[in-house]
Every structure is written in C-alpha cells, then in structure tokens.
XYZ file of N, CA, C and O in Angstrom:
876
model
N 138.507 57.038 89.582
C 138.211 56.949 88.150
C 139.158 57.865 87.381
O 139.334 59.019 87.729
N 139.766 57.331 86.325
C 140.668 58.123 85.505
C 139.882 59.119 84.664
O 138.695 58.915 84.379
N 140.586 60.168 84.231
C 139.935 61.203 83.438
C 139.410 60.631 82.133
O 138.311 60.979 81.680
N 140.163 59.709 81.516
C 139.731 59.118 80.251
C 138.434 58.340 80.420
O 137.515 58.438 79.593
N 138.343 57.579 81.499
C 137.110 56.836 81.760
C 135.965 57.781 82.097
O 134.813 57.555 81.716
N 136.302 58.843 82.819
C 135.280 59.834 83.167
C 134.700 60.473 81.912
O 133.472 60.614 81.780
N 135.573 60.859 80.984
C 135.106 61.490 79.754
C 134.329 60.508 78.882
O 133.381 60.903 78.190
N 134.727 59.250 78.912
C 134.000 58.247 78.135
C 132.575 58.088 78.643
O 131.643 57.870 77.867
N 132.412 58.222 79.963
C 131.084 58.034 80.551
C 130.271 59.325 80.574
O 129.054 59.310 80.338
N 130.944 60.446 80.855
C 130.225 61.708 81.040
C 130.566 62.764 79.989
O 130.186 63.927 80.139
N 131.270 62.361 78.930
C 131.667 63.327 77.909
C 130.508 64.154 77.356
O 130.568 65.398 77.352
N 129.426 63.513 76.890
C 128.275 64.302 76.384
C 127.687 65.225 77.441
O 127.268 66.349 77.139
N 127.665 64.776 78.695
C 127.121 65.607 79.771
C 127.990 66.852 79.983
O 127.476 67.954 80.206
N 129.322 66.670 79.899
C 130.217 67.821 80.030
C 130.016 68.794 78.873
O 130.047 70.020 79.060
N 129.800 68.266 77.674
C 129.549 69.136 76.525
C 128.287 69.953 76.702
O 128.269 71.166 76.439
N 127.218 69.301 77.167
C 125.960 70.004 77.397
C 126.106 71.028 78.518
O 125.558 72.134 78.446
N 126.853 70.674 79.560
C 127.055 71.596 80.678
C 127.845 72.827 80.233
O 127.547 73.953 80.645
N 128.839 72.619 79.382
C 129.627 73.749 78.876
C 128.763 74.662 78.020
O 128.837 75.896 78.132
N 127.934 74.080 77.175
C 127.043 74.887 76.335
C 126.061 75.684 77.192
O 125.768 76.848 76.895
N 125.562 75.063 78.260
C 124.635 75.772 79.146
C 125.354 76.910 79.870
O 124.787 77.998 80.052
N 126.606 76.680 80.251
C 127.400 77.744 80.883
C 127.566 78.914 79.935
O 127.408 80.079 80.329
N 127.892 78.627 78.681
C 128.035 79.698 77.683
C 126.703 80.405 77.436
O 126.675 81.632 77.289
N 125.623 79.631 77.395
C 124.305 80.225 77.155
C 123.936 81.189 78.280
O 123.487 82.318 78.030
N 124.123 80.749 79.519
C 123.811 81.616 80.660
C 124.668 82.878 80.634
O 124.190 83.970 80.953
N 125.922 82.727 80.233
C 126.806 83.888 80.143
C 126.288 84.889 79.117
O 126.216 86.091 79.377
N 125.908 84.385 77.941
C 125.465 85.262 76.853
C 124.149 85.954 77.178
O 124.017 87.172 77.010
N 123.165 85.185 77.664
C 121.836 85.767 77.905
C 121.832 86.684 79.112
O 120.855 87.413 79.334
N 122.889 86.651 79.919
C 123.009 87.585 81.042
C 123.849 88.800 80.668
O 123.548 89.920 81.081
N 124.891 88.577 79.864
C 125.803 89.676 79.534
C 125.155 90.690 78.601
O 125.312 91.909 78.808
N 124.444 90.225 77.592
C 123.878 91.152 76.604
C 122.897 92.132 77.248
O 123.064 93.352 77.134
N 121.851 91.664 77.946
C 120.957 92.647 78.595
C 121.648 93.404 79.715
O 121.333 94.575 79.961
N 122.600 92.759 80.403
C 123.320 93.453 81.460
C 124.149 94.602 80.911
O 124.189 95.688 81.499
N 124.797 94.373 79.772
C 125.586 95.433 79.147
C 124.693 96.574 78.677
O 124.995 97.747 78.909
N 123.589 96.231 78.024
C 122.686 97.266 77.514
C 122.071 98.075 78.653
O 121.973 99.313 78.572
N 121.670 97.395 79.716
C 121.101 98.105 80.865
C 122.154 98.994 81.523
O 121.875 100.140 81.895
N 123.374 98.484 81.642
C 124.450 99.290 82.209
C 124.768 100.495 81.356
O 125.072 101.582 81.869
N 124.683 100.330 80.025
C 124.913 101.449 79.111
C 123.860 102.532 79.314
O 124.178 103.732 79.366
N 122.598 102.131 79.445
C 121.520 103.090 79.676
C 121.727 103.817 81.002
O 121.578 105.050 81.090
N 122.083 103.067 82.031
C 122.311 103.677 83.343
C 123.455 104.682 83.277
O 123.370 105.794 83.826
N 124.538 104.308 82.591
C 125.693 105.207 82.481
C 125.328 106.499 81.766
O 125.751 107.585 82.168
N 124.525 106.396 80.696
C 124.119 107.591 79.944
C 123.197 108.462 80.781
O 123.356 109.696 80.831
N 122.234 107.855 81.465
C 121.292 108.633 82.271
C 121.986 109.338 83.428
O 121.551 110.411 83.868
N 123.083 108.760 83.904
C 123.819 109.405 85.010
C 124.553 110.663 84.542
O 125.025 111.441 85.371
N 124.618 110.863 83.237
C 125.246 112.073 82.713
C 124.283 113.251 82.670
O 124.714 114.403 82.549
N 122.990 112.973 82.756
C 122.001 114.039 82.665
C 122.034 114.925 83.906
O 122.251 114.432 85.024
N 121.801 116.218 83.738
C 121.833 117.156 84.882
C 120.559 117.084 85.714
O 119.868 118.087 85.912
N 120.260 115.887 86.192
C 119.071 115.668 87.017
C 119.509 114.989 88.309
O 119.593 113.758 88.387
N 119.829 115.767 89.348
C 120.370 115.206 90.593
C 119.551 114.064 91.201
O 120.135 113.063 91.622
N 118.196 114.163 91.264
C 117.448 113.035 91.845
C 117.646 111.732 91.055
O 117.822 110.669 91.651
N 117.614 111.836 89.723
C 117.801 110.649 88.900
C 119.207 110.083 89.079
O 119.394 108.868 89.201
N 120.185 110.957 89.100
C 121.565 110.509 89.263
C 121.768 109.839 90.624
O 122.503 108.852 90.734
N 121.100 110.348 91.634
C 121.202 109.749 92.972
C 120.615 108.339 92.972
O 121.222 107.399 93.496
N 119.424 108.201 92.386
C 118.766 106.885 92.339
C 119.629 105.880 91.582
O 119.803 104.727 92.012
N 120.181 106.295 90.457
C 120.996 105.387 89.647
C 122.313 105.051 90.347
O 122.817 103.929 90.220
N 122.860 106.002 91.076
C 124.077 105.724 91.843
C 123.809 104.689 92.923
O 124.608 103.768 93.146
N 122.664 104.821 93.601
C 122.273 103.836 94.612
C 122.096 102.461 93.965
O 122.533 101.434 94.516
N 121.469 102.438 92.789
C 121.277 101.179 92.048
C 122.617 100.507 91.782
O 122.798 99.301 92.037
N 123.566 101.275 91.260
C 124.882 100.726 90.926
C 125.580 100.207 92.170
O 126.139 99.097 92.174
N 125.559 100.981 93.249
C 126.281 100.590 94.455
C 125.670 99.339 95.090
O 126.393 98.498 95.628
N 124.349 99.221 95.034
C 123.702 98.042 95.618
C 124.114 96.777 94.874
O 124.600 95.812 95.465
N 123.912 96.765 93.554
C 124.145 95.534 92.799
C 125.622 95.304 92.494
O 126.002 94.208 92.067
N 126.458 96.310 92.730
C 127.894 96.118 92.550
C 128.535 95.514 93.804
O 129.588 94.878 93.715
N 127.885 95.690 94.933
C 128.485 95.265 96.193
C 127.792 94.082 96.855
O 128.377 93.458 97.745
N 126.564 93.785 96.458
C 125.880 92.655 97.071
C 126.383 91.354 96.445
O 126.565 91.264 95.221
N 126.672 90.311 97.237
C 127.111 89.028 96.667
C 126.043 88.432 95.766
O 124.839 88.500 96.072
N 126.468 87.859 94.664
C 125.511 87.292 93.721
C 124.655 86.205 94.338
O 123.444 86.133 94.086
N 125.257 85.363 95.179
C 124.483 84.279 95.785
C 123.424 84.834 96.732
O 122.312 84.294 96.822
N 123.736 85.939 97.433
C 122.746 86.551 98.324
C 121.588 87.125 97.524
O 120.419 87.010 97.919
N 121.910 87.741 96.384
C 120.862 88.295 95.527
C 119.991 87.185 94.970
O 118.757 87.314 94.913
N 120.612 86.088 94.561
C 119.851 84.956 94.022
C 118.922 84.374 95.084
O 117.749 84.076 94.802
N 119.415 84.213 96.295
C 118.588 83.683 97.389
C 117.411 84.609 97.665
O 116.279 84.152 97.899
N 117.658 85.918 97.615
C 116.567 86.880 97.839
C 115.493 86.739 96.757
O 114.298 86.722 97.054
N 115.933 86.643 95.497
C 114.976 86.551 94.388
C 114.180 85.253 94.461
O 112.957 85.239 94.251
N 114.860 84.151 94.785
C 114.214 82.836 94.750
C 113.351 82.594 95.984
O 112.232 82.054 95.876
N 113.820 83.006 97.149
C 113.140 82.621 98.383
C 112.416 83.760 99.091
O 111.501 83.506 99.889
N 112.816 85.018 98.838
C 112.177 86.133 99.535
C 111.064 86.766 98.711
O 110.020 87.136 99.256
N 111.274 86.906 97.407
C 110.251 87.544 96.580
C 108.909 86.810 96.587
O 107.864 87.466 96.502
N 108.893 85.467 96.661
C 107.577 84.797 96.747
C 106.736 85.255 97.932
O 105.499 85.243 97.848
N 107.382 85.678 99.033
C 106.622 86.205 100.178
C 105.948 87.521 99.835
O 104.998 87.943 100.518
N 106.438 88.177 98.776
C 105.836 89.427 98.305
C 104.946 89.182 97.092
O 104.598 90.111 96.370
N 104.590 87.910 96.891
C 103.747 87.499 95.763
C 104.403 87.772 94.410
O 103.725 88.060 93.424
N 105.732 87.701 94.380
C 106.484 87.830 93.127
C 107.150 86.489 92.861
O 108.112 86.120 93.555
N 106.638 85.755 91.900
C 107.138 84.416 91.613
C 107.934 84.422 90.311
O 107.420 84.828 89.260
N 109.177 84.004 90.382
C 110.048 83.928 89.218
C 110.649 82.524 89.169
O 111.152 82.034 90.182
N 110.574 81.881 88.018
C 111.139 80.541 87.882
C 112.645 80.559 88.130
O 113.292 81.615 88.102
N 113.199 79.379 88.318
C 114.618 79.283 88.685
C 115.538 79.806 87.593
O 116.481 80.549 87.867
N 115.283 79.426 86.348
C 116.177 79.876 85.274
C 116.147 81.394 85.111
O 117.216 82.028 85.084
N 114.964 82.037 85.009
C 114.950 83.503 84.947
C 115.555 84.157 86.185
O 116.130 85.249 86.095
N 115.451 83.498 87.342
C 116.027 84.063 88.569
C 117.547 84.148 88.464
O 118.160 85.159 88.842
N 118.153 83.091 87.928
C 119.609 83.094 87.760
C 120.026 84.147 86.743
O 120.969 84.919 86.959
N 119.299 84.206 85.625
C 119.615 85.188 84.581
C 119.429 86.605 85.110
O 120.262 87.492 84.855
N 118.366 86.844 85.857
C 118.109 88.170 86.417
C 119.223 88.567 87.379
O 119.688 89.717 87.363
N 119.646 87.636 88.218
C 120.726 87.915 89.163
C 121.997 88.337 88.434
O 122.609 89.369 88.739
N 122.402 87.539 87.455
C 123.621 87.829 86.711
C 123.493 89.126 85.919
O 124.457 89.897 85.805
N 122.307 89.382 85.379
C 122.086 90.598 84.587
C 122.206 91.849 85.447
O 122.839 92.838 85.055
N 121.610 91.827 86.630
C 121.661 92.992 87.515
C 123.095 93.290 87.957
O 123.526 94.449 87.957
N 123.819 92.242 88.322
C 125.217 92.439 88.735
C 126.044 92.959 87.566
O 126.833 93.900 87.706
N 125.850 92.367 86.385
C 126.579 92.791 85.193
C 126.275 94.240 84.844
O 127.182 95.013 84.500
N 125.016 94.644 84.944
C 124.636 96.015 84.585
C 125.281 97.031 85.523
O 125.707 98.105 85.090
N 125.377 96.684 86.809
C 125.978 97.607 87.774
C 127.461 97.811 87.482
O 127.963 98.940 87.473
N 128.178 96.720 87.234
C 129.611 96.845 86.930
C 129.829 97.528 85.588
O 130.763 98.322 85.427
N 128.961 97.236 84.615
C 129.077 97.884 83.303
C 128.911 99.387 83.437
O 129.689 100.169 82.873
N 127.894 99.820 84.179
C 127.662 101.251 84.372
C 128.850 101.907 85.054
O 129.242 103.026 84.705
N 129.448 101.201 86.019
C 130.589 101.761 86.740
C 131.819 101.854 85.832
O 132.533 102.853 85.838
N 132.063 100.818 85.030
C 133.205 100.846 84.112
C 133.021 101.923 83.045
O 133.973 102.619 82.680
N 131.794 102.047 82.535
C 131.543 103.065 81.518
C 131.700 104.467 82.104
O 132.151 105.386 81.405
N 131.331 104.634 83.351
C 131.526 105.931 84.002
C 133.019 106.279 84.025
O 133.409 107.423 83.755
N 133.843 105.285 84.345
C 135.289 105.513 84.338
C 135.782 105.812 82.925
O 136.640 106.673 82.721
N 135.221 105.104 81.933
C 135.603 105.353 80.552
C 135.184 106.732 80.074
O 135.932 107.409 79.350
N 134.013 107.159 80.501
C 133.522 108.492 80.131
C 134.434 109.573 80.708
O 134.676 110.606 80.074
N 134.953 109.327 81.888
C 135.829 110.312 82.526
C 137.163 110.465 81.807
O 137.902 111.419 82.080
N 137.487 109.528 80.910
C 138.732 109.658 80.149
C 138.580 110.615 78.967
O 139.583 111.013 78.370
N 137.346 110.967 78.617
C 137.098 111.882 77.499
C 137.285 113.311 77.998
O 136.675 113.717 78.999
N 138.117 114.058 77.325
C 138.418 115.420 77.774
C 137.204 116.335 77.624
O 136.411 116.196 76.679
N 137.079 117.264 78.564
C 135.974 118.217 78.503
C 136.073 119.128 77.292
O 135.051 119.645 76.809
N 137.291 119.325 76.780
C 137.454 120.183 75.605
C 136.736 119.633 74.392
O 136.184 120.410 73.592
N 136.723 118.306 74.231
C 136.016 117.712 73.109
C 134.512 117.945 73.217
O 133.845 118.221 72.214
N 134.017 117.830 74.431
C 132.575 118.056 74.646
C 132.227 119.510 74.350
O 131.229 119.799 73.669
N 133.033 120.428 74.851
C 132.779 121.845 74.606
C 132.873 122.179 73.129
O 132.076 122.981 72.612
N 133.826 121.581 72.437
C 133.969 121.830 71.001
C 132.747 121.326 70.246
O 132.245 122.002 69.328
N 132.256 120.144 70.630
C 131.079 119.594 69.962
C 129.850 120.463 70.211
O 129.049 120.718 69.305
N 129.702 120.944 71.434
C 128.567 121.817 71.752
C 128.657 123.141 71.005
O 127.644 123.688 70.559
N 129.879 123.635 70.850
C 130.063 124.908 70.142
C 129.741 124.785 68.666
O 129.428 125.768 67.999
N 129.793 123.555 68.149
C 129.453 123.318 66.745
C 127.944 123.174 66.539
O 127.488 122.974 65.418
N 127.200 123.252 67.630
C 125.741 123.191 67.529
C 125.154 121.820 67.785
O 123.945 121.620 67.599
N 125.970 120.853 68.204
C 125.449 119.520 68.486
C 124.651 119.537 69.780
O 125.020 120.200 70.749
N 123.557 118.813 69.778
C 122.749 118.713 70.987
C 123.456 117.827 72.013
O 124.242 116.951 71.643
N 123.171 118.037 73.312
C 123.868 117.275 74.354
C 123.797 115.764 74.172
O 124.804 115.068 74.331
N 122.604 115.229 73.852
C 122.490 113.785 73.681
C 123.288 113.306 72.475
O 123.868 112.214 72.498
N 123.340 114.138 71.436
C 124.144 113.793 70.271
C 125.628 113.795 70.616
O 126.390 112.952 70.128
N 126.036 114.700 71.469
C 127.436 114.736 71.917
C 127.767 113.458 72.671
O 128.841 112.860 72.491
N 126.833 113.023 73.502
C 127.062 111.810 74.291
C 127.209 110.589 73.378
O 128.134 109.783 73.523
N 126.285 110.440 72.417
C 126.268 109.244 71.583
C 127.337 109.263 70.495
O 127.831 108.196 70.092
N 127.703 110.447 70.012
C 128.638 110.522 68.885
C 130.075 110.819 69.302
O 131.009 110.466 68.575
N 130.258 111.457 70.447
C 131.601 111.875 70.858
C 132.069 111.118 72.096
O 133.169 110.556 72.119
N 131.237 111.100 73.127
C 131.664 110.554 74.412
C 131.649 109.035 74.434
O 132.656 108.388 74.761
N 130.501 108.425 74.092
C 130.370 106.972 74.227
C 131.353 106.175 73.371
O 131.913 105.175 73.857
N 131.576 106.536 72.090
C 132.542 105.742 71.308
C 133.917 105.677 71.957
O 134.550 104.613 71.976
N 134.372 106.780 72.513
C 135.681 106.783 73.168
C 135.637 106.035 74.502
O 136.581 105.330 74.864
N 134.531 106.178 75.217
C 134.400 105.481 76.497
C 134.371 103.971 76.291
O 135.015 103.218 77.032
N 133.636 103.518 75.280
C 133.558 102.087 75.002
C 134.918 101.534 74.607
O 135.278 100.420 74.991
N 135.653 102.319 73.848
C 136.998 101.875 73.442
C 137.906 101.732 74.660
O 138.761 100.843 74.709
N 137.706 102.595 75.645
C 138.578 102.593 76.817
C 138.279 101.467 77.795
O 139.122 101.141 78.643
N 137.100 100.868 77.701
C 136.712 99.864 78.704
C 136.662 98.451 78.137
O 136.042 97.567 78.737
N 137.317 98.212 77.018
C 137.294 96.867 76.434
C 137.880 95.849 77.402
O 137.292 94.787 77.648
N 139.038 96.155 77.971
C 139.678 95.204 78.883
C 138.872 94.996 80.168
O 138.677 93.855 80.594
N 138.389 96.068 80.828
C 137.542 95.835 82.008
C 136.291 95.029 81.687
O 135.888 94.167 82.473
N 135.678 95.277 80.532
C 134.487 94.528 80.154
C 134.832 93.075 79.836
O 134.032 92.170 80.078
N 136.027 92.847 79.299
C 136.472 91.476 79.063
C 136.603 90.730 80.388
O 136.152 89.583 80.521
N 137.206 91.389 81.365
C 137.328 90.781 82.694
C 135.957 90.535 83.317
O 135.734 89.508 83.982
N 135.029 91.463 83.092
C 133.675 91.300 83.617
C 132.992 90.106 82.969
O 132.297 89.332 83.640
N 133.192 89.924 81.679
C 132.575 88.793 80.984
C 133.123 87.471 81.518
O 132.370 86.502 81.690
N 134.430 87.426 81.782
C 135.010 86.214 82.359
C 134.426 85.951 83.744
O 134.058 84.812 84.083
N 134.340 87.001 84.561
C 133.762 86.853 85.903
C 132.312 86.399 85.829
O 131.856 85.583 86.642
N 131.581 86.909 84.849
C 130.184 86.514 84.683
C 130.091 85.049 84.291
O 129.216 84.317 84.781
N 130.988 84.616 83.409
C 131.003 83.216 83.012
C 131.244 82.309 84.215
O 130.588 81.280 84.383
N 132.167 82.694 85.075
C 132.436 81.905 86.273
C 131.264 81.956 87.251
O 131.003 80.981 87.968
N 130.557 83.068 87.263
C 129.438 83.233 88.194
C 128.201 82.437 87.786
O 127.245 82.357 88.565
N 128.209 81.866 86.591
C 127.082 81.009 86.205
C 126.972 79.798 87.122
O 125.945 79.113 87.132
N 128.026 79.547 87.915
C 127.972 78.453 88.888
C 126.900 78.694 89.943
O 126.535 77.768 90.677
N 126.374 79.919 90.010
C 125.262 80.204 90.924
C 124.058 79.309 90.628
O 123.257 79.027 91.521
N 123.944 78.880 89.380
C 122.814 78.032 89.010
C 122.807 76.716 89.775
O 121.762 76.067 89.907
N 123.965 76.321 90.290
C 124.049 75.075 91.046
C 123.431 75.206 92.437
O 123.263 74.198 93.136
N 123.101 76.438 92.842
C 122.555 76.672 94.178
C 121.041 76.554 94.235
O 120.460 76.602 95.316
N 120.400 76.408 93.079
C 118.939 76.291 93.024
C 118.581 75.123 92.102
O 119.426 74.667 91.318
N 117.345 74.628 92.182
C 116.919 73.534 91.290
C 116.795 74.008 89.839
O 115.700 74.123 89.282
N 117.931 74.295 89.237
C 117.962 74.832 87.881
C 117.617 73.730 86.888
O 118.080 72.590 87.025
N 116.810 74.040 85.848
C 116.475 73.041 84.817
C 117.657 72.800 83.883
O 117.827 73.457 82.876
N 118.489 71.850 84.228
C 119.713 71.612 83.475
C 120.908 71.795 84.387
O 120.808 72.397 85.459
N 122.049 71.281 83.974
C 123.238 71.358 84.809
C 124.358 72.074 84.072
O 124.808 71.613 83.025
N 124.802 73.208 84.633
C 126.018 73.814 84.102
C 127.197 73.074 84.734
O 127.022 72.093 85.445
N 128.412 73.529 84.486
C 129.595 72.760 84.847
C 129.689 72.441 86.336
O 129.950 71.303 86.727
N 129.475 73.437 87.187
C 129.596 73.208 88.624
C 128.548 72.236 89.129
O 128.843 71.355 89.949
N 127.327 72.379 88.647
C 126.261 71.463 89.058
C 126.556 70.042 88.586
O 126.279 69.069 89.299
N 127.125 69.897 87.393
C 127.463 68.571 86.890
C 128.548 67.930 87.755
O 128.478 66.737 88.072
N 129.556 68.699 88.134
C 130.614 68.176 89.006
C 130.021 67.706 90.333
O 130.386 66.641 90.858
N 129.105 68.473 90.879
C 128.466 68.104 92.130
C 127.708 66.787 91.988
O 127.766 65.922 92.881
N 127.005 66.617 90.868
C 126.254 65.378 90.645
C 127.193 64.187 90.505
O 126.950 63.111 91.071
N 128.275 64.360 89.748
C 129.217 63.257 89.557
C 129.858 62.871 90.881
O 130.033 61.681 91.192
N 130.214 63.874 91.687
C 130.817 63.587 92.986
C 129.853 62.854 93.903
O 130.263 62.030 94.731
N 128.552 63.121 93.755
C 127.549 62.451 94.575
C 127.297 61.024 94.114
O 127.133 60.115 94.923
N 127.275 60.844 92.783
C 126.939 59.536 92.222
C 128.110 58.563 92.193
O 127.912 57.347 92.107
N 129.324 59.084 92.220
C 130.494 58.208 92.115
C 131.642 58.793 92.933
O 131.501 59.809 93.601
N 132.777 58.130 92.855
C 133.962 58.608 93.585
C 134.892 59.371 92.657
O 136.112 59.344 92.817
N 134.301 60.065 91.672
C 135.104 60.759 90.659
C 135.015 62.263 90.796
O 135.089 62.985 89.799
N 134.866 62.746 92.018
C 134.724 64.179 92.216
C 135.943 64.974 91.792
O 135.823 66.007 91.127
N 137.135 64.493 92.136
C 138.363 65.223 91.796
C 138.612 65.241 90.293
O 138.879 66.312 89.732
N 138.551 64.092 89.594
C 138.707 64.159 88.131
C 137.640 65.023 87.463
O 137.933 65.749 86.508
N 136.404 64.969 87.965
C 135.339 65.786 87.383
C 135.635 67.261 87.577
O 135.439 68.082 86.667
N 136.125 67.608 88.773
C 136.494 68.999 89.032
C 137.629 69.435 88.109
O 137.639 70.567 87.618
N 138.593 68.550 87.882
C 139.722 68.882 87.013
C 139.243 69.158 85.587
O 139.699 70.105 84.938
N 138.329 68.343 85.094
C 137.799 68.550 83.743
C 137.021 69.863 83.664
O 137.192 70.655 82.730
N 136.163 70.112 84.657
C 135.391 71.354 84.666
C 136.307 72.564 84.778
O 136.094 73.585 84.103
N 137.341 72.462 85.621
C 138.286 73.571 85.771
C 138.982 73.864 84.452
O 139.183 75.027 84.079
N 139.362 72.801 83.727
C 140.008 72.984 82.425
C 139.072 73.682 81.444
O 139.499 74.539 80.653
N 137.783 73.344 81.499
C 136.803 73.979 80.613
C 136.609 75.443 80.984
O 136.497 76.309 80.101
N 136.578 75.735 82.285
C 136.472 77.126 82.718
C 137.685 77.929 82.258
O 137.558 79.059 81.754
N 138.864 77.357 82.436
C 140.093 78.048 82.042
C 140.114 78.278 80.539
O 140.458 79.383 80.066
N 139.763 77.250 79.776
C 139.754 77.390 78.316
C 138.764 78.463 77.874
O 139.057 79.266 76.975
N 137.596 78.489 78.498
C 136.590 79.504 78.159
C 137.093 80.892 78.502
O 136.928 81.846 77.726
N 137.733 81.026 79.674
C 138.278 82.321 80.070
C 139.374 82.793 79.128
O 139.427 83.975 78.761
N 140.240 81.884 78.708
C 141.306 82.243 77.774
C 140.735 82.658 76.419
O 141.251 83.584 75.776
N 139.676 81.988 75.990
C 139.038 82.344 74.721
C 138.444 83.745 74.791
O 138.595 84.548 73.853
N 137.774 84.055 75.898
C 137.201 85.389 76.063
C 138.303 86.441 76.126
O 138.198 87.516 75.522
N 139.374 86.130 76.856
C 140.490 87.077 76.972
C 141.132 87.322 75.605
O 141.485 88.463 75.276
N 141.275 86.269 74.804
C 141.848 86.421 73.464
C 140.954 87.298 72.594
O 141.435 88.188 71.880
N 139.631 87.056 72.659
C 138.696 87.859 71.864
C 138.727 89.316 72.316
O 138.684 90.236 71.482
N 138.815 89.545 73.626
C 138.885 90.911 74.130
C 140.151 91.620 73.688
O 140.114 92.795 73.310
N 141.278 90.907 73.711
C 142.537 91.511 73.276
C 142.496 91.836 71.784
O 142.997 92.877 71.348
N 141.887 90.942 70.990
C 141.775 91.181 69.553
C 140.891 92.396 69.276
O 141.201 93.217 68.404
N 139.791 92.511 70.027
C 138.895 93.658 69.842
C 139.583 94.942 70.248
O 139.466 95.972 69.559
N 140.312 94.916 71.355
C 141.020 96.109 71.810
C 142.064 96.539 70.783
O 142.228 97.726 70.503
N 142.762 95.581 70.208
C 143.765 95.887 69.196
C 143.129 96.489 67.953
O 143.649 97.429 67.348
N 141.950 95.979 67.602
C 141.241 96.487 66.413
C 140.763 97.917 66.628
O 140.753 98.731 65.689
N 140.331 98.232 67.855
C 139.787 99.553 68.141
C 140.841 100.572 68.547
O 140.535 101.738 68.701
N 142.059 100.092 68.727
C 143.118 100.961 69.210
C 143.388 102.079 68.182
O 143.446 101.844 66.976
N 143.565 103.270 68.700
C 143.887 104.411 67.834
C 145.395 104.516 67.726
O 146.125 104.604 68.718
N 145.916 104.476 66.506
C 147.345 104.587 66.293
C 147.814 105.978 66.625
O 147.198 106.985 66.245
N 148.921 106.091 67.339
C 149.458 107.383 67.738
C 150.802 107.605 67.073
O 151.530 106.679 66.804
C-alpha cells in the first residue's frame, strides 16, 4: 500500500494517535518535572537519612527500564492488592522515570552555582530555603534547559510503552502495530509514524533552543 493510500484510509487515526502521544507526553512530563524539582531541593537539606532515601529513589527509577517498571505496575502490584488502570499505569511509569532524570539533571545544574553566591546570600541574612529558591534554582534551571529538552524528547518516544498494555486508545506505535496486523501496510505505516516522531522531536528541540536563547545571560 502506498503512503498516499495509507493516509487516505488511516489519516484521521494517525492524527488521533499523534494527539494521544502528545497528551501522554504532557501529562507525564509536568508532574515528573515538578516531582523531580522537589526531590532535587530536598536533597540539598542537611538531613543524611532523607538524602540517602532520595538518592536511592533517583538511582532506582533512573536505571530501571521503563517497560520493566510498567510490567511491575500492571502485573505485579495487583498481587499486592494495588489495582491501577492501564492509562494511569503508563502515566505513572513515565512520571517516575521523568522525575528521577529531572532530579539528577537539576543536581548537576545546582552544582554549577558557585558556593560564593550562596555564602554571599546567607551573609545578607537570607534564609537557606530562600537562598535555594531565589539564588540557586533559577541558575540551575537555566543550566539544564538542553538536558531537559532531551529528556522531553525521550519521554515523547517512550510513550510507545502504551502499546505494551491494553491501553484505552492507540498512540503512534500501537496504531502501526494494528495496521501491520490488519493489512500489509506495516512498512508505510512505520514510515509515517517515524516521520511524526521526528517532526515532534524537532519541534521540541526548536522550542528548547528558543527557551535557552531567551534565558541566556549575555556576557
């Protein structure tokens, strides 16, 4: 089947699948970023037990494969009487992975802030939490725009995890799988989905570059 015929038959389905891919990306990235921000800030507190627990949290969800985490949530948690629907399971998986990488990137960004600035702020009478929110975090966030852009692209691609469970709706990968099963148009369908993934990634990269340029400090 030619691509033109494929789009004529499945064009609306591809549009809906792309929108679902974007939706999953957004609803996972926003809470994942906020949770990662909280984790990064709490790891700055002089509380060794808390910092240890949060470090373990980051290392677990930063290193475990997303598909393994999804399988655990969907198939293992019910044995512990924890039942989560398929859509929240996918969102939870992506959110946890996103939060771990966000916390790790922010930690690297925080390390770019010189200790002299922190000491100067403290000497002016600012409270430690105020120093973190007013001095450290703004600079750290500015420093991690590009890593966070890459994370957002990776998260968008990872929405294909939804194809591994009976998800209510089909994102791009699941739609390609269905088309390949129903017809002999698997390769053209993959080509169309790949083009949509690439276009989405380029759009995110462009937005990230524009944001980085806007936040850049002129020297």
